CSV table of C-alpha atoms and ligand atoms in Angstrom, one decimal:
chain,number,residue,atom,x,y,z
A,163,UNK,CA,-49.8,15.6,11.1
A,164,UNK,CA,-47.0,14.9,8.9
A,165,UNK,CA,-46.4,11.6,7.1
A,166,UNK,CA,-43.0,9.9,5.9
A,167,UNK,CA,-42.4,10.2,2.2
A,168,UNK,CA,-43.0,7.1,0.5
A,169,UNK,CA,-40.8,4.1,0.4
A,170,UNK,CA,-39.3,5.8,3.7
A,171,UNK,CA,-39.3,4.4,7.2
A,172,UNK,CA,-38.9,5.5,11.2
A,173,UNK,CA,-36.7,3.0,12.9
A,174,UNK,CA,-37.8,2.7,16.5
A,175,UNK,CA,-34.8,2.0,18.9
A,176,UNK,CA,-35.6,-2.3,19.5
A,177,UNK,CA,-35.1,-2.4,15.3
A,178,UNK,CA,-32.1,0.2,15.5
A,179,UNK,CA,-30.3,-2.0,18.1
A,180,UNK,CA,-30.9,-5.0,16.3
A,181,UNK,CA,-29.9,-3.1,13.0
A,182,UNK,CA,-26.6,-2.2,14.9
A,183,UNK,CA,-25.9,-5.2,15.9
A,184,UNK,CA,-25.9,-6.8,11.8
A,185,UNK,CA,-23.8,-3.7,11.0
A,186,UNK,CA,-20.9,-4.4,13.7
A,187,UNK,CA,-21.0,-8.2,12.9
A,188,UNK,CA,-20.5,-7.1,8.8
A,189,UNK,CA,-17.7,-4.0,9.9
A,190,UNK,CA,-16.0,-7.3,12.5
A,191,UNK,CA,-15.9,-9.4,9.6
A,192,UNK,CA,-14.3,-7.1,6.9
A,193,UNK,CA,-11.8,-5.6,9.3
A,194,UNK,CA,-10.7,-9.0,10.5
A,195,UNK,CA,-10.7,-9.4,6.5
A,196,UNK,CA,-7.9,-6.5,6.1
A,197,UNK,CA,-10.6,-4.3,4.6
A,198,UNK,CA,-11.0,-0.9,5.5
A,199,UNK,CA,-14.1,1.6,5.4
A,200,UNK,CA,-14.3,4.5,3.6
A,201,UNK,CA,-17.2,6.7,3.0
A,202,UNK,CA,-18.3,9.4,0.2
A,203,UNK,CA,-20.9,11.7,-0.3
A,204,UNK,CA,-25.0,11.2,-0.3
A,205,UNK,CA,-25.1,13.0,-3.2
A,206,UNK,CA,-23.1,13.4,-6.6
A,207,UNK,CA,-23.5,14.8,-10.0
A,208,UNK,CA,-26.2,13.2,-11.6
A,209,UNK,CA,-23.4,12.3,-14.7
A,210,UNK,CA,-21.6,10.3,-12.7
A,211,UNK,CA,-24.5,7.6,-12.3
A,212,UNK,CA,-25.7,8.2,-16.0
A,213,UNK,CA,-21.7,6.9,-16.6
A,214,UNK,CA,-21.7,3.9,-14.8
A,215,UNK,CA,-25.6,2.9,-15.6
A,216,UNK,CA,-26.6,4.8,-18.5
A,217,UNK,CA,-29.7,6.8,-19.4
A,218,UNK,CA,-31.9,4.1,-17.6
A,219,UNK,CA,-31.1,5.1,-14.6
A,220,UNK,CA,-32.3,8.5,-14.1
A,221,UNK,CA,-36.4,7.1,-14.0
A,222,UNK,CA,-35.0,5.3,-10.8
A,223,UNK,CA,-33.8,8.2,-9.5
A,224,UNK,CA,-34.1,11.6,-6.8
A,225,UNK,CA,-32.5,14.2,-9.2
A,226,UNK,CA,-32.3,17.7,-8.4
A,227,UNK,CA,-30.7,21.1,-9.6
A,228,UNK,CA,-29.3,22.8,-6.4
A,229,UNK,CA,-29.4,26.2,-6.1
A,230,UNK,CA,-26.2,27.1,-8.3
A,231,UNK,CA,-27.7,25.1,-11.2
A,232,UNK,CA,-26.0,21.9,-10.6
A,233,UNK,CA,-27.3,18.6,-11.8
A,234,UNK,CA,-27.3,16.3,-8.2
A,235,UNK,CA,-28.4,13.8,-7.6
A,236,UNK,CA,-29.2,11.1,-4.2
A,237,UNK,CA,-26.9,8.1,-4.6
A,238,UNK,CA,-29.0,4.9,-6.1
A,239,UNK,CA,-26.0,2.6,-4.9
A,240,UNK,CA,-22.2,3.5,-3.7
A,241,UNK,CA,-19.9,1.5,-6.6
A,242,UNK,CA,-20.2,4.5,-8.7
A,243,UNK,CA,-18.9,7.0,-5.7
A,244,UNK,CA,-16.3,4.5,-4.7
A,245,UNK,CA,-14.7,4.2,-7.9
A,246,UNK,CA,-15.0,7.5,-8.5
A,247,UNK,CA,-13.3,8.0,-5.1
A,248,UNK,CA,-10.7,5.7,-6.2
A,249,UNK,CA,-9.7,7.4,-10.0
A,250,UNK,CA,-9.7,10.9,-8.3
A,251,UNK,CA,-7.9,10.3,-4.7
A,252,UNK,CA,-7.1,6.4,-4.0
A,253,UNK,CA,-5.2,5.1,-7.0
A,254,UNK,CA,-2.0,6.0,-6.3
A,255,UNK,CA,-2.2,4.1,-2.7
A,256,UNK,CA,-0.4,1.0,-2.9
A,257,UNK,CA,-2.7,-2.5,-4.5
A,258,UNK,CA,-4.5,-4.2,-3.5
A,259,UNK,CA,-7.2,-1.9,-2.0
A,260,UNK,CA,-9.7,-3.4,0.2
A,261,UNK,CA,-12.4,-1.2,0.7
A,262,UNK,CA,-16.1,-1.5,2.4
A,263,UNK,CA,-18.7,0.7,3.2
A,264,UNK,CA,-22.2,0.8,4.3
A,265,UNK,CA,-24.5,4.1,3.7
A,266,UNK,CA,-28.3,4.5,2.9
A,267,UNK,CA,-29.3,4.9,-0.9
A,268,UNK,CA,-32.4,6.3,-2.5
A,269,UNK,CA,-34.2,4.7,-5.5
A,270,UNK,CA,-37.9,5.8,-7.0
A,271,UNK,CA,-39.0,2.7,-6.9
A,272,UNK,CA,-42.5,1.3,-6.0
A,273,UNK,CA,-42.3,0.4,-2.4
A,274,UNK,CA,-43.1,-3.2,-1.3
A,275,UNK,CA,-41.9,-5.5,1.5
A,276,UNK,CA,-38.3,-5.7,0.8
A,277,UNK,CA,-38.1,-2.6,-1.6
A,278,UNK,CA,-37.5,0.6,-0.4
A,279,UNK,CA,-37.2,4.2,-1.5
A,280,UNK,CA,-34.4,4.8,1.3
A,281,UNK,CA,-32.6,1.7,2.1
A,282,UNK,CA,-28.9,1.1,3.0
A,283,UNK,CA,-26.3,-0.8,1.2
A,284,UNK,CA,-23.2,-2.4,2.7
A,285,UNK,CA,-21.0,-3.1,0.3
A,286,UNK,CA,-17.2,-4.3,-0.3
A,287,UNK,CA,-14.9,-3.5,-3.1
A,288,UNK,CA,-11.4,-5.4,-4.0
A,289,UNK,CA,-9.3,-3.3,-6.1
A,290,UNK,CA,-6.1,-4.8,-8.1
A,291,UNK,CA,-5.8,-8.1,-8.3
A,292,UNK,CA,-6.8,-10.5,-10.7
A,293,UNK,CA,-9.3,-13.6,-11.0
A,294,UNK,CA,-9.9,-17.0,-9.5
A,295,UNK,CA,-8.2,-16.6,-5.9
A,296,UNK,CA,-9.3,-12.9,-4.9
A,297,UNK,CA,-12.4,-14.1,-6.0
A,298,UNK,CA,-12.6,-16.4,-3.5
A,299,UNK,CA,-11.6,-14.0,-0.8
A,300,UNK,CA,-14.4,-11.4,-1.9
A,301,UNK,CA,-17.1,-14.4,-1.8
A,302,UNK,CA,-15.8,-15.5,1.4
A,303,UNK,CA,-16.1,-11.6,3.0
A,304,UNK,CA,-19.8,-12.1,1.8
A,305,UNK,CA,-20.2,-15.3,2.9
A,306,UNK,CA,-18.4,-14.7,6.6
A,307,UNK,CA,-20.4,-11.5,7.0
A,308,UNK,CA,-23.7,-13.6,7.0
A,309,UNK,CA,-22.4,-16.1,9.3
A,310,UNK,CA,-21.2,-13.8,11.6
A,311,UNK,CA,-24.8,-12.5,12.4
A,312,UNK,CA,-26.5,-16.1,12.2
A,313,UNK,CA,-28.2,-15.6,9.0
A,314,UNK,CA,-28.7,-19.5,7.7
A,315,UNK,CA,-31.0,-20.0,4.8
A,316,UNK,CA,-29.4,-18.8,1.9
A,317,UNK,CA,-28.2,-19.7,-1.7
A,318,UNK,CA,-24.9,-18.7,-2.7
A,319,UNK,CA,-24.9,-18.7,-6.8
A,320,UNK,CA,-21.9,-17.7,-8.9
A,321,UNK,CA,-21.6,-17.6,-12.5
A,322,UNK,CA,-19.6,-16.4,-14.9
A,323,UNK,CA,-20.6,-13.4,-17.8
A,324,UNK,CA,-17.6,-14.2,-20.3
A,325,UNK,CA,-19.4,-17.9,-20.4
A,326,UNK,CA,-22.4,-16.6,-21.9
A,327,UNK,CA,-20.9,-13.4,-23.5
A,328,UNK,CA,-18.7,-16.1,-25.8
A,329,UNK,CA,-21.8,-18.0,-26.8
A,330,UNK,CA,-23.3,-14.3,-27.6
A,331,UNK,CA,-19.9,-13.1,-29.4
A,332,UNK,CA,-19.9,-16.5,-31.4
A,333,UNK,CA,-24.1,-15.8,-32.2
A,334,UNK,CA,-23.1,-12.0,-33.0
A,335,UNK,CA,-25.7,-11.1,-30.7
A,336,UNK,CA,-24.1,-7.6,-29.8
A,337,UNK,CA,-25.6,-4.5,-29.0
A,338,UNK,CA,-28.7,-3.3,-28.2
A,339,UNK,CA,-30.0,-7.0,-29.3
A,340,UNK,CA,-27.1,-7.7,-26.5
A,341,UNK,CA,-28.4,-5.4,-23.5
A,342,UNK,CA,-31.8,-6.1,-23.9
A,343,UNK,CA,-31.3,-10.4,-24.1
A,344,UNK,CA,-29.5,-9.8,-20.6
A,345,UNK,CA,-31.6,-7.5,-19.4
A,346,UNK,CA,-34.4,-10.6,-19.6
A,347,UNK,CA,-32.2,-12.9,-18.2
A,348,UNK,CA,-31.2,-10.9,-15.3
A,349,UNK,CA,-34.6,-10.2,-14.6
A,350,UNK,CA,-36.1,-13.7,-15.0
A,351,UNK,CA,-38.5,-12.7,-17.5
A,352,UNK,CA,-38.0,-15.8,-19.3
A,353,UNK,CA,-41.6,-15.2,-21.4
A,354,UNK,CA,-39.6,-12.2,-22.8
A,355,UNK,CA,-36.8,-13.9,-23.5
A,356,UNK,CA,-38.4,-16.4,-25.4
A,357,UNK,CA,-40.2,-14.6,-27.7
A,358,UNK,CA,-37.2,-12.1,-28.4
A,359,UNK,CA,-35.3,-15.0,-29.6
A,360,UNK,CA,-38.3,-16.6,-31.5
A,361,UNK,CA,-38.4,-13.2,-33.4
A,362,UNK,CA,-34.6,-11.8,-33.4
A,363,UNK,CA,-32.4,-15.7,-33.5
A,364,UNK,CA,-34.5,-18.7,-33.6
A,365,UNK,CA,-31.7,-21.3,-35.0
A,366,UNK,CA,-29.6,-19.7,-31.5
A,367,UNK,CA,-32.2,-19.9,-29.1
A,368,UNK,CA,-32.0,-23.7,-28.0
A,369,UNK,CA,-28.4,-23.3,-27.0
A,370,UNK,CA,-29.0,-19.7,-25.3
A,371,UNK,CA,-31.8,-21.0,-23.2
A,372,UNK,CA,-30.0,-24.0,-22.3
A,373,UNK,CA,-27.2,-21.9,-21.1
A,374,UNK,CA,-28.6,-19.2,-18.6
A,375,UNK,CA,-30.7,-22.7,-17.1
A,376,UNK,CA,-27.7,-24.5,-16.8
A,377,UNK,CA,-27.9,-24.5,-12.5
A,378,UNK,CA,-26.6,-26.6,-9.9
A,379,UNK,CA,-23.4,-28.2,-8.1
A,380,UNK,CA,-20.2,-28.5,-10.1
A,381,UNK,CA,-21.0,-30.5,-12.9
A,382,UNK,CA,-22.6,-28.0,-14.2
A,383,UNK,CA,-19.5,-26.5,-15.4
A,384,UNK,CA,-18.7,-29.7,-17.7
A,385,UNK,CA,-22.1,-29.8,-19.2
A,386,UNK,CA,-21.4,-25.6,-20.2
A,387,UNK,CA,-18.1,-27.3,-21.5
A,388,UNK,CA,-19.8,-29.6,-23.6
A,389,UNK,CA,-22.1,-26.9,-24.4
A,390,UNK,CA,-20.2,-24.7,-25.8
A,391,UNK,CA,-18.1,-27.0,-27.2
A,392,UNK,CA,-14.4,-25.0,-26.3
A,393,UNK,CA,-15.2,-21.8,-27.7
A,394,UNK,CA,-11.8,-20.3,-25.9
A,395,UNK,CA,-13.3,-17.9,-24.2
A,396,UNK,CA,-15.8,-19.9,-22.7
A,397,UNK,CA,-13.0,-22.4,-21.6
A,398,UNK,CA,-11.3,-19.9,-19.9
A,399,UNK,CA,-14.4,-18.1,-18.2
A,400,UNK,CA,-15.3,-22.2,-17.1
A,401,UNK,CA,-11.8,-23.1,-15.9
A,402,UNK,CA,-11.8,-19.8,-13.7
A,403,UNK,CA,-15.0,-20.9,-12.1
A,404,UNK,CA,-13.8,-24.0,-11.1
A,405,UNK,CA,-10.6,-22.6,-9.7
A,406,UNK,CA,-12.3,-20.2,-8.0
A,407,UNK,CA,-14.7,-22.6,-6.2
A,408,UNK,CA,-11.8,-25.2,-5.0
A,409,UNK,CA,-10.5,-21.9,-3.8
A,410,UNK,CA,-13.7,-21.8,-1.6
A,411,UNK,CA,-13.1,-24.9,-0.5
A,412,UNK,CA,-10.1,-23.5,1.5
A,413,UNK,CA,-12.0,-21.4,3.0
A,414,UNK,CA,-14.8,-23.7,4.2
A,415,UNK,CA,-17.0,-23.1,1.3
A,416,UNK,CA,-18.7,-25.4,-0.5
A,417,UNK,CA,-22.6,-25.1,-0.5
A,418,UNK,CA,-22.0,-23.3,-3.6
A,419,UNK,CA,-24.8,-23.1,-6.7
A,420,UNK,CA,-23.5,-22.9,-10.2
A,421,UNK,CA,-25.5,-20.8,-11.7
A,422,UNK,CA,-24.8,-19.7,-15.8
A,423,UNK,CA,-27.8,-17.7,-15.5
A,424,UNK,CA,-26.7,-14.6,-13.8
A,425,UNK,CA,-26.2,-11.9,-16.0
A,426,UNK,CA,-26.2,-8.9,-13.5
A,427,UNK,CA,-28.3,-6.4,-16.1
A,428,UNK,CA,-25.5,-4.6,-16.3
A,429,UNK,CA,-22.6,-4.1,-19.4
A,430,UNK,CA,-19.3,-3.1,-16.7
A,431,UNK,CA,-19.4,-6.7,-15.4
A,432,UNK,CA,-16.7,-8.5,-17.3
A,433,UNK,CA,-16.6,-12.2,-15.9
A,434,UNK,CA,-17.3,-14.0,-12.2
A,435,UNK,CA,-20.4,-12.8,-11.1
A,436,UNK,CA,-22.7,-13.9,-8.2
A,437,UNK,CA,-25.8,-13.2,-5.9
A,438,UNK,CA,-26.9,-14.5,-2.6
A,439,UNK,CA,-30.7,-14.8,-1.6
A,440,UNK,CA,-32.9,-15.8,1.3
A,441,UNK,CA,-35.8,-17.4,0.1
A,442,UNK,CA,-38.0,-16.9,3.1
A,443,UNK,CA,-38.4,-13.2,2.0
A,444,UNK,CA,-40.2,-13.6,-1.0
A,445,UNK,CA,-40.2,-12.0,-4.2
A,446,UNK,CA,-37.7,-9.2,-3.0
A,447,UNK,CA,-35.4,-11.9,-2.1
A,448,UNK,CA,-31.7,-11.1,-3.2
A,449,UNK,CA,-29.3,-9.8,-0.2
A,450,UNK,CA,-26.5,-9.0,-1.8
A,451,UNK,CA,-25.1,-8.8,-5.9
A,452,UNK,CA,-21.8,-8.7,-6.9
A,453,UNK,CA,-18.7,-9.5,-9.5
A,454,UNK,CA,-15.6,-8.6,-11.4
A,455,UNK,CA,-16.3,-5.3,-13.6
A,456,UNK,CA,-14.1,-3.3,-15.1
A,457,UNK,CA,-15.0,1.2,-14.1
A,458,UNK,CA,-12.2,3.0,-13.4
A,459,UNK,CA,-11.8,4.0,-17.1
A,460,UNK,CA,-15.5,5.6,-16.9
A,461,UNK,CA,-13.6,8.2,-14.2
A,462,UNK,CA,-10.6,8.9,-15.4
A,463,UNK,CA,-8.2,6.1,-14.2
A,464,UNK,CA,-6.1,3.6,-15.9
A,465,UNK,CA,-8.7,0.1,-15.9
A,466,UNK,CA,-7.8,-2.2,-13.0
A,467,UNK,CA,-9.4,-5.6,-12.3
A,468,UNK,CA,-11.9,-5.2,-9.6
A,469,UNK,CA,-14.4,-7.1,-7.9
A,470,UNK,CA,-17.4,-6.1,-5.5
A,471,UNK,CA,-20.7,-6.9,-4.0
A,472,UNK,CA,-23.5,-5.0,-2.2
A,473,UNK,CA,-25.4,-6.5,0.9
A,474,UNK,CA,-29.0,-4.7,0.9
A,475,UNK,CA,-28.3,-4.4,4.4
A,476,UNK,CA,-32.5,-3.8,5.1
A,477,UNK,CA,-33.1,-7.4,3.4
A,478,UNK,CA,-30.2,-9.1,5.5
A,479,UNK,CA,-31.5,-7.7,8.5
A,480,UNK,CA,-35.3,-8.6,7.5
A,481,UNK,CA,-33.9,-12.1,7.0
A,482,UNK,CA,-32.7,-12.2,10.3
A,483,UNK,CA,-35.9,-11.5,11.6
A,484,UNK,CA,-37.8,-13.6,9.7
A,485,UNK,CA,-35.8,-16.3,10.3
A,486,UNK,CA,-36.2,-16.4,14.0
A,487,UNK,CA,-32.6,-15.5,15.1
A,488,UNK,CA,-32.5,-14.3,18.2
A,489,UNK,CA,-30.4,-10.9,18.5
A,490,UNK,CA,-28.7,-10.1,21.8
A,491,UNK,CA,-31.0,-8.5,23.9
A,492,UNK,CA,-30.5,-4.5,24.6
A,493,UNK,CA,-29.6,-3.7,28.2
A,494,UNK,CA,-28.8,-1.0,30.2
A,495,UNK,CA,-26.9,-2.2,32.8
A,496,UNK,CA,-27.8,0.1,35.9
A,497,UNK,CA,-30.8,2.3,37.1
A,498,UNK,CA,-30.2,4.8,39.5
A,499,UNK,CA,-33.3,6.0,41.8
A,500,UNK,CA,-32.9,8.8,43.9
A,501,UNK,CA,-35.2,9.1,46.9
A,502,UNK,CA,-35.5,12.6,47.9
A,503,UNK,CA,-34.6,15.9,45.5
A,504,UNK,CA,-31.4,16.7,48.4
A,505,UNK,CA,-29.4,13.3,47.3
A,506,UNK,CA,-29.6,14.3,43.0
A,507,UNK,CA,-26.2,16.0,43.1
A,508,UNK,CA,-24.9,13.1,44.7
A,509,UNK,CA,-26.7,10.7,42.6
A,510,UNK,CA,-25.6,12.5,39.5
A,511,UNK,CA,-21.7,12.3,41.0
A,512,UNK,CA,-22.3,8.0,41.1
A,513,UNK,CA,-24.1,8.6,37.6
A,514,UNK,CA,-20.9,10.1,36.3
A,515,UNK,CA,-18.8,7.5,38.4
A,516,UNK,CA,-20.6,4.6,36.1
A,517,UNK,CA,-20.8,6.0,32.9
A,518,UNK,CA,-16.5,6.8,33.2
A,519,UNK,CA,-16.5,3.3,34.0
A,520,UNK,CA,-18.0,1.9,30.6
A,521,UNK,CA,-21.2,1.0,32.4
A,522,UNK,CA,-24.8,1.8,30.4
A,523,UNK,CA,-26.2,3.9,32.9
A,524,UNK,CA,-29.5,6.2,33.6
A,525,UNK,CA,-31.5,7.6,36.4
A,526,UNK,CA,-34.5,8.8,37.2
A,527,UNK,CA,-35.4,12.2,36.0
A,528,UNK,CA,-39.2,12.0,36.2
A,529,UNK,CA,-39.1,12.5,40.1
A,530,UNK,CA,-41.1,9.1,40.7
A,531,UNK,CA,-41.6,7.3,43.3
A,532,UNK,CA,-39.4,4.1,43.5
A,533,UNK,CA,-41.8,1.6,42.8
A,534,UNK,CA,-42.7,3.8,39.5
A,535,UNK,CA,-39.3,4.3,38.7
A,536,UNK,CA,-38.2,0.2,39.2
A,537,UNK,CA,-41.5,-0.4,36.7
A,538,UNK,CA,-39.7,2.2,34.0
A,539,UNK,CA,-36.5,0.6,35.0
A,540,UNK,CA,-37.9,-2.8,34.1
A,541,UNK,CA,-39.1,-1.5,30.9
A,542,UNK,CA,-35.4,-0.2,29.8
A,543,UNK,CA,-34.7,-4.0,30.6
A,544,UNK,CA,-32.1,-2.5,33.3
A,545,UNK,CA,-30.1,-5.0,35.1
A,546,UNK,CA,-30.0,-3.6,38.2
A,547,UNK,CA,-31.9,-0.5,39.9
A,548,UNK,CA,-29.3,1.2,42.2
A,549,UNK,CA,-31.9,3.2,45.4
A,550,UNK,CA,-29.8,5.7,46.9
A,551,UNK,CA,-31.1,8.2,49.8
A,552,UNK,CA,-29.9,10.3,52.3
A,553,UNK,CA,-29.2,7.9,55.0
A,554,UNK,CA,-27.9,5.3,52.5
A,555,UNK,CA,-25.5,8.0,51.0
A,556,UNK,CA,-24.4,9.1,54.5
A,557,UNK,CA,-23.6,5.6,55.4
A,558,UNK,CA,-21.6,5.1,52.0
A,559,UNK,CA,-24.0,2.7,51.0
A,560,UNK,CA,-26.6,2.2,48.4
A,561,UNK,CA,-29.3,-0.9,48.1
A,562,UNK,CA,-28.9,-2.4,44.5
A,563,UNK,CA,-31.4,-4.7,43.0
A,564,UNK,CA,-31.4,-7.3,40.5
A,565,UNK,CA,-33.8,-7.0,38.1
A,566,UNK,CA,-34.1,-10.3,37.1
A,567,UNK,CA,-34.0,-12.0,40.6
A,568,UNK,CA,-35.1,-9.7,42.6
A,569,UNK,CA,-32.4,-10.0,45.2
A,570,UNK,CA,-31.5,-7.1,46.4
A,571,UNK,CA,-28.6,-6.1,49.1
A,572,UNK,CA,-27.0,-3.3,50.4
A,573,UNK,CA,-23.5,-2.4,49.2
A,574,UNK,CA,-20.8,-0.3,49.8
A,575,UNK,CA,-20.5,2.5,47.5
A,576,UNK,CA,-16.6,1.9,46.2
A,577,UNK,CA,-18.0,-1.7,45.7
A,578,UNK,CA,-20.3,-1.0,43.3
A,579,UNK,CA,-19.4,-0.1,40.4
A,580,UNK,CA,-17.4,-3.6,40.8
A,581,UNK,CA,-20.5,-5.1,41.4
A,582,UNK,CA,-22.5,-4.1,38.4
A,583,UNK,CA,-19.2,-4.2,36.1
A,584,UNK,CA,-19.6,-7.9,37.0
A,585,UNK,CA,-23.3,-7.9,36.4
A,586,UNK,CA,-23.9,-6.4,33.4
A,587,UNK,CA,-24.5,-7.7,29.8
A,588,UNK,CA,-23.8,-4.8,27.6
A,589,UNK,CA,-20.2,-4.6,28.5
A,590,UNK,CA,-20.1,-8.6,27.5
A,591,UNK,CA,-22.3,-8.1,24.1
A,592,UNK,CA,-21.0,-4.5,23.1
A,593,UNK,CA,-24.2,-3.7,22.2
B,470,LIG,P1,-27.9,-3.5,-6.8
B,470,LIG,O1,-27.0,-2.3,-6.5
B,470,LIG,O2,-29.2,-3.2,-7.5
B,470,LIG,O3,-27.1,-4.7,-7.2
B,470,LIG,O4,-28.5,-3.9,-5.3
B,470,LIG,C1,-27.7,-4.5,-4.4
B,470,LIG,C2,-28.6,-5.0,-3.3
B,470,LIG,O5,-29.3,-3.9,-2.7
B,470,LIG,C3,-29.7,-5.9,-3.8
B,470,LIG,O6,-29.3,-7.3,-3.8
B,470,LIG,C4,-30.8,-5.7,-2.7
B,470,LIG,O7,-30.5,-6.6,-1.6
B,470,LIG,C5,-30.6,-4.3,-2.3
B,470,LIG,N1,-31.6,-3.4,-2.9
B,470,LIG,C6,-31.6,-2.9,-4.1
B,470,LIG,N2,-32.6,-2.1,-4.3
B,470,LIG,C7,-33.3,-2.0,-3.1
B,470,LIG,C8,-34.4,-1.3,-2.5
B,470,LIG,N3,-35.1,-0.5,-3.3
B,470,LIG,N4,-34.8,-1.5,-1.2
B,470,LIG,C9,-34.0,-2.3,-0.5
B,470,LIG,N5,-33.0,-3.0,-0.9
B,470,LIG,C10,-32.6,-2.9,-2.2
């Protein structure tokens, strides 16, 4: 007996379809968006990550030397490949780039419901333009891709970093004192962030606390204003946020959470920022991240505004499931029984026939008896069993029966492949 690594899981063919079925809905969306998908490489030199996340990153994770010495290591996340992809092949391609992908990513991290050590990220990235109004068209992409598979119950919150990063820059809380402040926020740990303030800027923390727990609808962005009383920045940052969200509006948008909280952990994020979550999964309960950051330079390109999110595709799909949307069922659309080892070849030709005509086809290869075969049939959720023997195929006739009904009626052979076109589901669902 083997067992999966840890954090690792098998995906039985019910999950795969339904798994499928998110992914079309998400690669639907962003084509119908003008975005295209690219893809890059599981692995990458360890550097590249260690550039875009710092040293923190390696504890998280699968690093190896290959056999030529290399440094290699499994992608935690695919910004860092994309934008590397983009400073080494892509920038010379006329702007703006829209660009989306979806590919699994490994992490060391403890495993839990939600948390995986293989998961898959489907991710978007929008490369030249600048602020409030491509914005909106990222957030929409996220925000269309949920609808588009059903998913409900979520919070949309956006934020801006320059808002808090003025207050900071006007504090001169700057580095390490910096990271570590927004590292506590981004986390939640607001125990943490307390007592780092009580001990490193005590006359600061009032407004600082007030700031990242300023949350809610709109009018949240005048109480920041008053807040931080026009530092320019700030005003800016504030003014963005606001265009960006009637910009939503356009776009049918407006369950929207201002949220000044968000500080993405991260130092490449320079100003909107956002995350989505569905609260019905718990603690492990943010689908996707995103915002405006600033890499290219990390690579070797000239800086360009950009702006990008990643769904964790496992979480949208264990949303999904949770909240009780139903996902088209999988069908196969025809189950062909031959009675008799003689009639095969000719069952196979039909087989063949079906298949060529976009129709989700099998056929007994077990050499059961037709009631056996019509209860394995039944199990595949077929739509129709097509019995075919000797007689029947000498006739040019087969007996087809509907699964669901039960009817069942003899038809002519150049009929039916009509006839079950007609019939069957996966042609109409694609799946
Ligand atoms: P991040 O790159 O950390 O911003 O992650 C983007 C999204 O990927 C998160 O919002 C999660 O939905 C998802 N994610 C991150 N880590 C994991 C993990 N270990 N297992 C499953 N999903 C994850």
């Amino acid at each position: 007996m083997f067992n999966r690594p840890r954090g690792t899981r098998d995906i039985e063919p019910e999950e795969m379809a339904r798994r499928r079925f998110v992914e079309n809905g998400f690669r639907r969306v962003c084509q119908s968006f003008g975005f295209r998908e690219i893809s890059t490489p599981t692995f990458e030199h360890s550097e590249l990550f260690l550039a875009k996340s710092g040293e923190g990153i390696i504890d998280e994770m699968y690093s190896f030397k290959d056999k030529g010495g290399r440094d290699l290591s499994l992608r935690p996340e695919l910004t860092a490949p994309v934008m590397r992809f983009y400073a080494n092949e892509l920038k010379q391609r006329p702007k703006p780039l829209k660009l989306f992908y979806f590919g699994n990513c490994f992490r060391y991290e403890r495993p839990q419901s939600g948390r995986y050590r293989e998961f898959w990220q489907f991710g978007a990235e929008f490369i030249g333009p600048e602020g409030a109004l491509a914005n909106a068209e990222l957030l929409s992409l996220g925000v269309n891709c949920l609808e588009e598979v059903g998913l409900k119950d979520y919070t949309l919150r956006v934020g801006n970093l320059k808002v808090l990063g003025s207050l900071l820059d006007k504090l001169a809380i700057v580095g390490e004192e910096r990271s570590t402040m927004l590292r506590y926020i981004d986390k939640g740990e607001m125990d943490n962030l307390n007592t780092f303030l009580d001990s490193e800027c005590p006359e600061e923390k009032a407004s600082v606390i007030q700031l990242v727990t300023l949350k809610g609808g709109v009018s949240v962005i005048s109480k920041a204003r008053k807040l931080l009383n026009n530092i320019e920045k700030s005003t800016q940052a504030l003014n963005d946020l606001e265009q960006t969200i009637s910009y939503l509006a356009q776009y049918g948008i407006a369950d929207i959470e201002v949220d000044l909280g968000i500080a993405r952990g991260l130092d490449y994020y320079t100003g909107m920022v956002f995350e989505i979550d569905a609260h019905l999964l718990g603690s492990e309960n943010q689908l996707c991240g995103g915002g405006e950051y600033s890499l290219a330079h990390l690579f070797g390109a000239q800086d360009i505004p950009t702006r990008g999110f990643a769904f964790g595709f496992d979480r949208v799909c264990l949303a999904l499931e949770k909240g009780g949307v139903v996902f088209p069922a999988e069908k196969l659309d025809a189950y062909i029984i031959a009675v008799g080892e003689d009639i095969v070849p000719e069952a196979l030709k039909l087989l063949r026939e079906m298949r060529s005509a976009g129709i989700n086809s099998d056929m007994d290869f077990m050499g059961r008896n037709v009631s056996k075969a019509m209860k394995y049939a039944s199990s595949l959720n077929a739509s129709c069993v097509v019995i075919i023997g000797k007689r029947d195929f000498e006739n040019g006739v087969a007996t087809v029966r509907e699964m669901k009904s039960g009817d069942q009626q003899v038809l002519k052979l150049d009929k039916l492949i009509d006839f079950i076109k007609n019939q069957s589901e996966s042609i109409k669902t694609g799946l």
